[in-house]
Amino acid sequence: MTEQVTEPSHPEGSMPPPGQPQDEQQDVEKKQHEVSNTVEESIKYWQDDDAIPKKLEMIRHTLQNVVGLEESFDVLLREMTFGGRRVGLFYLNGFAKDEVMTMILARLSFLNKLSITSNALKAFFECYIPHIQVEKIDKMSEAINKVLAGSSVFFIEHETTALMVDVKSFPTRGLEEPSLEKVVRGSRDGFTETLLTNVTLVRRRLRDPGLKYEMVQVGRRTRTDVCIAYIDDIADKRQVEAVRKKIKAVNIDGLPLADKQLEEVIINKGWNPYPLVRYSERPDVVAAHLLDGNIVIFVDTSPSVIILPTTFFDLCQHAEENRQTAFMGTYLRSVRFIGIFASLFLLPLWLLLVIEPGLKPAALQIIGPMETGKIPLIVQFLLAELGVDLMRMAAVHTPSPLAIALGLLAAILVGDIAVKAGVFVNEVILYMAIAAVGMFATPSYELSLANRIVRLFLLVAVALFKVPGLVIGTTIWVVYLAVNRSYNSSYLWPFIPFNANALFNILVRQPVLYMKQRPSFNKTRDNTKMPPDTTP
């Protein structure tokens, strides 16, 4: 397939170059004028319909022009004869399981003409292909798409139906604990880049017959597998249908960047910095959200999954809180909230108290530098923010053995010398470090980045307008979050709209037996987690 349109190499009606057959010349002219966006359109262009040709020569001709057979080294059509019938095995070299295919071909090699009835397709399907996942296919486009997804297809001469054998084997890594969601005590398995592995990890934890996995392919060229997961008798059916329609309506070339691109397409949040979905790489977290009535979206080739709808407070929670006792979980959650809000408001408040010393109570007179340094404080904060971002980016791109050396370089050479040179004052470095710790304590990486932008906005507002800047800036931030919607659900629930019981459950990690109902935020069909207590 190609999207480029070029002019013929010779005028229309002229003879082909000497030594070039007429059929090959027609193919060249077709390729020069071919414009197609899908496999189906390309097949119809080359063979006028989407049926499977009866002749292997015609099948080979179509595969040569559509998928680059004999041009791409990994696209193969192995022609053999079994029981007097010519058979073409179409597969991709990197996906087919050699052991399984060898076993199937070994069984077929013992066939003779007497073993094959007049209906060769039926004989192959029912008797001679010893494999579990075998499917009949009657469209050429479906056969090609199945092979591009990793399966293998048998074309039998004089038959208009092919046999698809699912023997795909994707390159994958072993199960590892997610680096962003580590816990002290708990499971160490995390999602990988293989969709089948990921849904199996969740199914292992949820043996509920109501757990549904709906598969959809997205992208005209990538045809990425997307799985919509929900518990049928818990999740809101209208919400599931809305998600399903949006995913099926996606009409783009593909999703090479997997779940992030899909989120932008179906959420359409534009330039909004705040995440309107939650990402997780832990199967236990995903299973817990499914039981709460959320919808989960798996995207093939991505080790993280999308959980929706979500709220600002959902993004502030971590699995570690539920791995400890209720008391310690509440303590950890409180510390986490303090760190998150410190990362937002500590620097603007300190800057305001330095600019307006009259606002400081007597107990806080020690706040504020003795000298402001050679550079204005707001510029120091902006430079420090830029330095933290550079350090974070450098740490991501630095090999692990050199990460410690990078930290020492930043702390000793850059930070200490910058203070001694008068570029920064000590308190700017101190409070910037506290805010950075609070930012790194935020469970959601996307939320921490968005909060950093808000912190910069509040710093500039305080530097320009002082007290009104902080008050108006904070009000704008709260209103902005309040008008956000995560799939028609309030982003600040249960604060806006206010729900005292749900807000208490957010702030306090309740014991399991006390959590008898699911969050009303998800509009679940079954709101009860356990039967009511009927003991006298």
Coordinates of C-alpha atoms in Angstrom, one line a residue:
M1 CA 0.0 0.0 0.0
T2 CA 1.1 3.5 -0.6
E3 CA -0.3 7.0 -0.4
Q4 CA 2.1 8.7 -2.9
V5 CA 0.8 9.6 -6.3
T6 CA 3.3 9.9 -9.1
E7 CA 3.2 10.3 -12.8
P8 CA 3.8 7.3 -15.1
S9 CA 7.3 6.7 -16.3
H10 CA 6.2 6.9 -19.9
P11 CA 3.2 8.6 -21.7
E12 CA -0.1 6.9 -21.6
G13 CA -0.5 4.5 -24.6
S14 CA 3.2 4.1 -25.2
M15 CA 4.9 0.8 -25.3
P16 CA 6.7 -0.5 -22.2
P17 CA 10.5 -0.5 -22.1
P18 CA 12.1 -3.4 -24.1
G19 CA 12.3 -6.6 -22.1
Q20 CA 9.5 -5.6 -19.6
P21 CA 6.5 -7.9 -19.8
Q22 CA 3.1 -6.3 -20.4
D23 CA 1.7 -7.6 -17.1
E24 CA 4.6 -6.2 -15.1
Q25 CA 4.2 -2.9 -16.8
Q26 CA 0.5 -2.7 -15.8
D27 CA 1.5 -3.5 -12.2
V28 CA 4.0 -0.7 -12.2
E29 CA 1.5 1.8 -13.6
K30 CA -1.0 0.7 -10.9
K31 CA 1.5 1.2 -8.1
Q32 CA 2.3 4.7 -9.4
H33 CA -1.4 5.7 -9.2
E34 CA -2.4 3.7 -6.1
V35 CA -4.0 5.6 -3.3
S36 CA -5.4 3.6 -0.4
N37 CA -5.9 4.0 3.3
T38 CA -7.0 0.5 4.3
V39 CA -6.2 -3.1 3.5
E40 CA -9.7 -3.6 2.1
E41 CA -9.4 -0.7 -0.4
S42 CA -6.0 -1.9 -1.5
I43 CA -7.2 -5.5 -2.1
K44 CA -10.2 -4.3 -4.1
Y45 CA -7.9 -2.2 -6.2
W46 CA -5.7 -5.1 -7.1
Q47 CA -8.2 -8.0 -7.5
D48 CA -11.6 -6.1 -7.9
D49 CA -13.2 -7.7 -4.8
D50 CA -12.3 -8.9 -1.3
A51 CA -12.8 -12.6 -1.9
I52 CA -10.0 -15.2 -1.5
P53 CA -8.8 -16.3 -5.0
K54 CA -8.9 -19.9 -5.9
K55 CA -5.5 -19.8 -7.6
L56 CA -2.3 -19.6 -5.4
E57 CA -0.7 -17.5 -8.2
M58 CA -3.4 -14.8 -7.8
I59 CA -3.0 -14.9 -4.0
R60 CA 0.7 -14.5 -4.4
H61 CA 0.1 -11.6 -6.8
T62 CA -2.2 -9.8 -4.3
L63 CA 0.2 -10.3 -1.4
Q64 CA 3.1 -9.0 -3.4
N65 CA 1.3 -5.7 -4.1
V66 CA -0.5 -5.3 -0.8
V67 CA 1.9 -6.4 1.9
G68 CA 5.2 -6.5 0.0
L69 CA 5.7 -10.2 -0.3
E70 CA 9.2 -10.9 -1.6
E71 CA 10.1 -7.3 -0.7
S72 CA 9.8 -7.4 3.1
F73 CA 12.1 -10.2 4.4
D74 CA 9.7 -11.2 7.2
V75 CA 6.6 -11.6 5.0
L76 CA 6.5 -15.2 3.8
L77 CA 4.3 -17.4 1.7
R78 CA 5.4 -21.1 1.9
E79 CA 3.9 -23.2 -0.9
M80 CA 3.6 -26.9 -0.3
T81 CA 1.6 -29.9 -1.4
F82 CA -0.4 -32.0 1.0
G83 CA -2.5 -34.9 -0.2
G84 CA -2.2 -33.8 -3.8
R85 CA -3.6 -30.3 -3.0
R86 CA -1.4 -27.2 -3.2
V87 CA -1.3 -25.2 0.0
G88 CA 0.1 -21.8 0.7
L89 CA 1.1 -21.0 4.3
F90 CA 1.1 -17.2 4.8
Y91 CA 2.8 -15.8 8.0
L92 CA 5.2 -13.3 9.5
N93 CA 8.5 -14.8 10.4
G94 CA 8.9 -12.9 13.7
F95 CA 5.4 -13.9 15.1
A96 CA 4.9 -17.6 14.2
K97 CA 5.8 -20.2 16.8
D98 CA 8.3 -22.5 15.1
E99 CA 7.5 -25.5 17.3
V100 CA 3.7 -25.4 16.9
M101 CA 3.9 -24.8 13.1
T102 CA 6.5 -27.6 12.7
M103 CA 4.1 -30.0 14.5
I104 CA 1.2 -29.0 12.3
L105 CA 3.2 -29.3 9.1
A106 CA 4.6 -32.7 10.2
R107 CA 1.1 -34.0 10.6
L108 CA 0.0 -32.7 7.2
S109 CA 3.0 -34.1 5.5
F110 CA 1.7 -37.7 6.1
L111 CA -1.4 -37.1 4.1
N112 CA -2.0 -38.7 0.7
K113 CA -4.7 -38.3 -2.0
L114 CA -6.9 -40.9 -0.4
S115 CA -6.9 -39.1 2.9
I116 CA -8.4 -36.0 1.3
T117 CA -12.1 -35.9 0.5
S118 CA -13.6 -33.8 -2.1
N119 CA -14.1 -31.1 0.5
A120 CA -10.4 -30.5 1.4
L121 CA -11.2 -27.4 3.6
K122 CA -13.5 -29.5 5.8
A123 CA -10.9 -32.3 6.1
F124 CA -8.1 -29.8 7.0
F125 CA -10.3 -28.0 9.5
E126 CA -11.8 -31.0 11.3
C127 CA -9.1 -33.7 11.1
Y128 CA -5.6 -32.6 10.0
I129 CA -4.7 -29.4 11.8
P130 CA -4.0 -30.3 15.5
H131 CA -4.5 -26.9 17.1
I132 CA -7.0 -25.4 19.4
Q133 CA -7.5 -22.0 17.8
V134 CA -8.4 -22.5 14.2
E135 CA -10.9 -20.3 12.3
K136 CA -12.4 -20.1 8.8
I137 CA -11.9 -16.9 6.9
D138 CA -13.6 -16.0 3.6
K139 CA -12.2 -12.5 3.0
M140 CA -8.7 -11.7 1.8
S141 CA -8.5 -8.5 3.9
E142 CA -9.4 -10.5 7.1
A143 CA -6.7 -13.0 6.3
I144 CA -4.0 -10.3 5.8
N145 CA -5.1 -8.5 9.0
K146 CA -5.0 -11.7 11.0
V147 CA -1.4 -12.4 9.8
L148 CA -0.3 -8.8 10.5
A149 CA -1.6 -9.4 14.0
G150 CA 0.6 -12.5 14.4
S151 CA -1.5 -15.4 13.2
S152 CA -0.8 -17.8 10.3
V153 CA -3.1 -18.5 7.4
F154 CA -3.4 -21.6 5.2
F155 CA -4.6 -20.9 1.6
I156 CA -5.8 -24.1 -0.1
E157 CA -6.0 -24.1 -3.9
H158 CA -9.5 -24.2 -5.4
E159 CA -11.0 -23.1 -2.1
T160 CA -12.4 -19.6 -1.5
T161 CA -12.1 -20.0 2.3
A162 CA -8.8 -20.0 4.2
L163 CA -7.9 -21.4 7.6
M164 CA -6.4 -19.1 10.3
V165 CA -4.3 -20.7 13.0
D166 CA -3.5 -18.6 16.0
V167 CA 0.1 -19.5 16.7
K168 CA 1.4 -16.0 17.4
S169 CA 4.2 -15.4 19.8
F170 CA 5.1 -11.8 20.7
P171 CA 8.5 -10.7 22.0
T172 CA 7.9 -9.7 25.6
R173 CA 9.7 -9.1 28.9
G174 CA 9.1 -10.8 32.2
L175 CA 6.8 -9.5 34.9
E176 CA 8.3 -6.8 37.1
E177 CA 7.0 -4.4 39.8
P178 CA 6.1 -1.1 38.3
S179 CA 8.7 1.6 39.1
L180 CA 6.0 4.3 39.7
E181 CA 3.8 2.2 42.0
K182 CA 6.1 0.3 44.3
V183 CA 4.9 -1.0 47.6
V184 CA 6.7 -2.3 50.7
R185 CA 4.4 -5.2 51.1
G186 CA 2.3 -6.6 48.2
S187 CA 2.4 -8.3 44.9
R188 CA 5.4 -7.7 42.6
D189 CA 3.8 -8.4 39.3
G190 CA 3.0 -5.6 36.9
F191 CA 1.7 -5.2 33.4
T192 CA 3.8 -5.8 30.3
E193 CA 3.5 -4.7 26.7
T194 CA 1.4 -7.8 25.8
L195 CA -2.3 -7.3 26.1
L196 CA -3.2 -10.9 26.6
T197 CA -0.8 -11.1 29.6
N198 CA -2.3 -8.0 31.1
V199 CA -5.9 -9.1 30.9
T200 CA -4.9 -12.5 32.3
L201 CA -3.3 -10.9 35.3
V202 CA -6.5 -9.1 36.1
R203 CA -8.6 -12.2 35.4
R204 CA -6.5 -14.1 37.9
R205 CA -7.7 -11.7 40.6
L206 CA -11.3 -11.4 39.4
R207 CA -12.9 -14.8 38.8
D208 CA -16.2 -13.1 38.3
P209 CA -18.3 -14.3 35.3
G210 CA -19.5 -10.7 35.0
L211 CA -16.1 -9.4 34.0
K212 CA -16.3 -8.6 30.3
Y213 CA -13.4 -8.0 27.9
E214 CA -14.5 -6.3 24.6
M215 CA -11.9 -6.1 21.9
V216 CA -11.8 -3.3 19.4
Q217 CA -9.2 -2.4 16.7
V218 CA -8.2 1.2 16.4
G219 CA -6.2 2.8 13.6
R220 CA -6.5 2.3 9.8
R221 CA -2.8 1.2 9.6
T222 CA -1.7 0.1 13.0
R223 CA -5.0 -1.7 13.8
T224 CA -4.1 -1.6 17.5
D225 CA -5.9 -4.0 19.8
V226 CA -7.9 -2.1 22.4
C227 CA -9.8 -4.0 25.2
I228 CA -12.6 -2.4 27.2
A229 CA -13.0 -4.1 30.6
Y230 CA -15.9 -3.8 33.1
I231 CA -18.0 -5.9 35.4
D232 CA -21.3 -6.2 33.7
D233 CA -23.7 -6.1 36.7
I234 CA -21.7 -3.3 38.5
A235 CA -20.6 -0.7 35.8
D236 CA -23.0 1.9 34.5
K237 CA -24.2 0.6 31.1
R238 CA -24.6 4.1 29.7
Q239 CA -21.1 5.0 30.5
V240 CA -19.8 1.8 29.0
E241 CA -21.7 2.4 25.8
A242 CA -20.4 6.0 25.7
V243 CA -16.8 4.8 26.0
R244 CA -17.4 2.0 23.4
K245 CA -18.9 4.5 20.9
K246 CA -16.0 6.9 21.3
I247 CA -13.4 4.3 20.7
K248 CA -15.1 2.8 17.7
A249 CA -15.5 6.3 16.2
V250 CA -11.8 6.9 16.3
N251 CA -10.6 7.4 12.7
I252 CA -6.9 8.0 12.6
D253 CA -3.9 6.3 11.0
G254 CA -2.9 4.5 14.2
L255 CA -1.8 4.5 17.8
P256 CA 1.9 4.0 17.8
L257 CA 2.1 5.6 21.2
A258 CA -0.7 3.4 22.5
D259 CA -2.8 4.5 25.5
K260 CA -1.7 8.1 25.7
Q261 CA -2.8 8.8 22.1
L262 CA -6.1 6.9 22.7
E263 CA -6.7 9.0 25.8
E264 CA -6.3 12.3 23.9
V265 CA -8.6 11.1 21.1
I266 CA -11.5 9.9 23.3
I267 CA -11.2 12.5 26.1
N268 CA -10.4 15.5 23.8
K269 CA -9.1 17.7 26.6
G270 CA -7.1 20.0 24.4
W271 CA -4.6 22.0 26.3
N272 CA -5.8 21.0 29.8
P273 CA -2.7 20.0 31.8
Y274 CA -4.6 17.9 34.4
P275 CA -5.1 14.2 33.7
L276 CA -8.8 13.3 33.3
V277 CA -8.1 9.5 33.5
R278 CA -5.9 7.5 35.8
Y279 CA -3.0 5.3 34.7
S280 CA -1.9 2.2 36.5
E281 CA 0.6 -0.6 35.9
R282 CA -0.6 -2.8 38.8
P283 CA -3.2 -5.5 38.2
D284 CA -4.4 -5.4 41.9
V285 CA -5.2 -1.7 41.6
V286 CA -7.1 -2.3 38.3
A287 CA -9.0 -5.1 39.9
A288 CA -10.0 -2.9 42.8
H289 CA -11.3 -0.2 40.5
L290 CA -13.3 -2.7 38.5
L291 CA -15.0 -3.8 41.7
D292 CA -15.8 -0.1 42.4
G293 CA -17.6 0.2 39.0
N294 CA -14.9 1.9 36.9
I295 CA -14.2 1.1 33.3
V296 CA -10.7 0.0 32.3
I297 CA -9.1 0.3 28.9
F298 CA -6.2 -1.9 27.9
V299 CA -4.1 -1.0 24.8
D300 CA -1.8 -3.5 23.2
T301 CA 2.0 -2.6 23.4
S302 CA 1.5 -0.5 26.6
P303 CA 2.4 -1.6 30.1
S304 CA -0.1 0.8 31.6
V305 CA -3.9 0.9 31.5
I306 CA -6.5 3.7 31.5
I307 CA -9.0 3.8 34.4
L308 CA -12.0 6.1 34.0
P309 CA -13.8 8.1 35.3
T310 CA -11.4 9.5 37.9
T311 CA -11.2 12.4 40.3
F312 CA -8.5 14.7 41.6
F313 CA -8.5 12.8 44.9
D314 CA -8.3 9.4 43.2
L315 CA -5.1 10.5 41.6
C316 CA -3.7 11.3 45.1
Q317 CA -4.1 7.7 46.4
H318 CA -1.6 4.9 46.4
A319 CA -1.7 1.2 46.8
E320 CA 0.7 1.3 49.8
E321 CA -2.1 2.9 51.9
N322 CA -4.3 -0.2 51.5
R323 CA -1.4 -2.6 52.2
Q324 CA -1.0 -1.3 55.8
T325 CA -3.4 -1.2 58.7
A326 CA -6.3 1.3 58.6
F327 CA -4.6 3.6 61.2
M328 CA -1.2 3.6 59.4
G329 CA -2.9 3.9 56.0
T330 CA -4.7 7.0 57.2
Y331 CA -1.4 8.4 58.5
L332 CA 0.4 7.7 55.2
R333 CA -2.5 9.2 53.2
S334 CA -2.4 12.4 55.4
V335 CA 1.3 12.8 54.9
R336 CA 0.8 12.3 51.2
F337 CA -1.9 15.0 51.0
I338 CA 0.3 17.4 53.0
G339 CA 3.2 16.8 50.6
I340 CA 0.9 17.4 47.6
F341 CA -0.5 20.7 48.9
A342 CA 3.0 21.8 50.1
S343 CA 4.2 21.3 46.5
L344 CA 1.5 23.6 45.4
F345 CA 1.3 26.4 48.0
L346 CA 4.5 26.4 50.1
L347 CA 6.6 28.5 47.7
P348 CA 3.9 31.1 46.9
L349 CA 3.1 31.5 50.6
W350 CA 6.7 31.9 51.6
L351 CA 7.3 34.4 48.8
L352 CA 4.2 36.4 49.9
L353 CA 5.4 36.5 53.5
V354 CA 8.8 37.8 52.4
I355 CA 7.3 40.4 50.1
E356 CA 4.7 41.5 52.8
P357 CA 6.5 41.1 56.2
G358 CA 3.5 42.6 58.0
L359 CA 1.4 39.5 57.3
K360 CA 3.8 37.3 59.3
P361 CA 2.5 36.4 62.8
A362 CA 4.9 36.8 65.7
A363 CA 5.7 33.1 65.8
L364 CA 6.8 33.1 62.2
Q365 CA 9.2 36.2 62.2
I366 CA 12.1 33.9 61.5
I367 CA 10.7 33.3 58.0
G368 CA 12.5 35.2 55.3
P369 CA 16.1 35.6 54.2
M370 CA 18.5 38.1 55.8
E371 CA 19.6 39.1 52.3
T372 CA 17.6 38.7 49.1
G373 CA 20.7 38.1 47.0
K374 CA 21.8 39.6 43.7
I375 CA 18.7 38.3 41.8
P376 CA 15.0 39.0 42.6
L377 CA 13.4 36.1 44.5
I378 CA 10.8 35.4 41.8
V379 CA 13.6 35.0 39.3
Q380 CA 15.5 32.7 41.7
F381 CA 12.4 30.5 42.1
L382 CA 11.9 30.3 38.3
L383 CA 15.5 29.4 37.8
A384 CA 15.3 26.8 40.6
E385 CA 12.1 25.3 38.9
L386 CA 14.0 25.1 35.6
G387 CA 16.9 23.4 37.4
V388 CA 14.6 20.8 39.0
D389 CA 13.1 20.1 35.6
L390 CA 16.5 19.7 34.0
M391 CA 17.6 17.4 36.8
R392 CA 14.5 15.2 36.4
M393 CA 15.0 15.0 32.6
A394 CA 18.7 14.3 33.0
A395 CA 18.0 11.5 35.5
V396 CA 15.6 9.9 33.1
H397 CA 18.2 9.8 30.3
T398 CA 21.2 9.0 32.5
P399 CA 22.3 5.3 32.9
S400 CA 21.6 3.9 36.3
P401 CA 25.3 3.5 37.3
L402 CA 25.8 7.3 36.7
A403 CA 22.6 8.5 38.5
I404 CA 24.3 8.8 41.9
A405 CA 27.2 10.8 40.3
L406 CA 24.6 13.1 38.7
G407 CA 22.9 13.7 42.0
L408 CA 26.2 14.6 43.7
L409 CA 27.0 16.9 40.8
A410 CA 23.7 18.8 41.2
A411 CA 23.7 19.0 45.0
I412 CA 27.4 19.9 45.6
L413 CA 28.7 21.7 42.5
V414 CA 25.5 23.4 41.3
G415 CA 23.5 24.0 44.5
D416 CA 26.2 24.8 47.0
I417 CA 28.3 26.9 44.6
A418 CA 25.3 28.8 43.4
V419 CA 24.4 29.8 47.0
K420 CA 28.0 30.8 47.8
A421 CA 28.1 32.9 44.6
G422 CA 25.0 34.8 45.7
V423 CA 22.8 33.6 42.8
F424 CA 20.4 31.9 45.2
V425 CA 19.7 32.4 48.9
N426 CA 19.6 29.4 51.2
E427 CA 15.9 29.5 51.9
V428 CA 15.0 29.4 48.2
I429 CA 16.9 26.1 47.9
L430 CA 15.4 24.8 51.1
Y431 CA 11.7 25.4 50.2
M432 CA 12.3 24.4 46.6
A433 CA 13.6 21.1 47.8
I434 CA 10.6 20.6 50.1
A435 CA 8.2 21.4 47.2
A436 CA 10.1 19.0 44.9
V437 CA 9.8 16.2 47.5
G438 CA 6.1 16.8 47.7
M439 CA 5.9 16.7 43.9
F440 CA 7.7 13.4 43.8
A441 CA 5.4 12.0 46.6
T442 CA 2.4 12.6 44.3
P443 CA 1.3 9.1 43.1
S444 CA 0.2 10.2 39.7
Y445 CA 3.1 11.4 37.6
E446 CA 0.7 13.4 35.3
L447 CA -0.9 15.1 38.3
S448 CA 2.5 16.2 39.7
L449 CA 3.5 17.8 36.4
A450 CA 0.1 19.7 36.2
N451 CA 0.6 20.9 39.9
R452 CA 4.0 22.2 39.0
I453 CA 2.5 24.5 36.3
V454 CA -0.1 25.7 38.9
R455 CA 2.8 26.4 41.3
L456 CA 4.6 28.5 38.7
F457 CA 1.3 30.4 38.0
L458 CA 0.8 31.2 41.7
L459 CA 4.4 32.3 42.1
V460 CA 4.1 34.8 39.3
A461 CA 0.6 36.0 40.6
V462 CA 2.1 36.6 44.1
A463 CA 5.1 38.4 42.7
L464 CA 2.9 40.7 40.6
F465 CA -0.2 41.2 42.8
K466 CA 0.8 40.0 46.3
V467 CA -2.2 39.0 48.4
P468 CA -4.9 39.5 45.7
G469 CA -2.7 37.5 43.4
L470 CA -2.6 34.5 45.7
V471 CA -6.3 34.6 46.5
I472 CA -7.5 35.1 42.9
G473 CA -5.0 32.6 41.6
T474 CA -6.1 29.9 44.0
T475 CA -9.8 30.7 43.2
I476 CA -9.1 30.4 39.5
W477 CA -7.4 27.0 40.1
V478 CA -10.3 25.6 42.2
V479 CA -12.9 26.9 39.7
Y480 CA -10.9 25.5 36.8
L481 CA -10.8 22.0 38.4
A482 CA -14.5 22.2 39.3
V483 CA -15.6 22.8 35.7
N484 CA -13.5 19.8 34.5
R485 CA -15.4 16.6 33.8
S486 CA -14.1 13.1 33.6
Y487 CA -16.6 11.4 31.4
N488 CA -19.4 13.6 32.6
S489 CA -18.4 13.2 36.2
S490 CA -17.2 16.0 38.5
Y491 CA -13.4 16.1 38.8
L492 CA -13.5 17.5 42.4
W493 CA -16.0 15.0 43.7
P494 CA -16.7 14.6 46.7
F495 CA -15.7 18.2 47.4
I496 CA -17.7 19.6 44.6
P497 CA -20.5 18.5 44.7
F498 CA -20.1 18.0 48.4
N499 CA -20.5 14.6 49.9
A500 CA -19.5 14.4 53.5
N501 CA -19.4 10.6 53.8
A502 CA -17.4 10.1 50.6
L503 CA -15.0 12.9 51.5
F504 CA -14.4 11.3 54.9
N505 CA -13.6 8.0 53.1
I506 CA -11.1 9.9 50.9
L507 CA -9.3 11.5 53.8
V508 CA -9.4 8.5 56.1
R509 CA -8.5 5.0 55.0
Q510 CA -11.4 3.0 56.4
P511 CA -11.2 -0.7 57.5
V512 CA -12.4 -3.1 54.8
L513 CA -15.5 -4.2 56.7
Y514 CA -16.6 -0.5 57.1
M515 CA -16.6 0.0 53.3
K516 CA -20.0 -1.5 52.6
Q517 CA -20.9 0.6 49.5
R518 CA -19.3 1.5 46.3
P519 CA -18.5 5.2 45.5
S520 CA -21.7 6.9 44.2
F521 CA -19.4 8.8 41.8
N522 CA -19.3 5.8 39.4
K523 CA -23.2 5.5 39.2
T524 CA -23.0 1.8 39.7
R525 CA -25.9 -0.6 39.1
D526 CA -25.1 -2.6 42.2
N527 CA -24.0 -0.2 45.0
T528 CA -23.4 -2.7 47.8
K529 CA -20.1 -4.4 48.4
M530 CA -21.4 -6.7 51.1
P531 CA -24.9 -7.7 52.4
P532 CA -26.2 -5.6 55.2
D533 CA -25.5 -6.7 58.8
T534 CA -28.5 -8.6 60.0
T535 CA -27.1 -9.9 63.3
P536 CA -29.3 -9.0 66.3

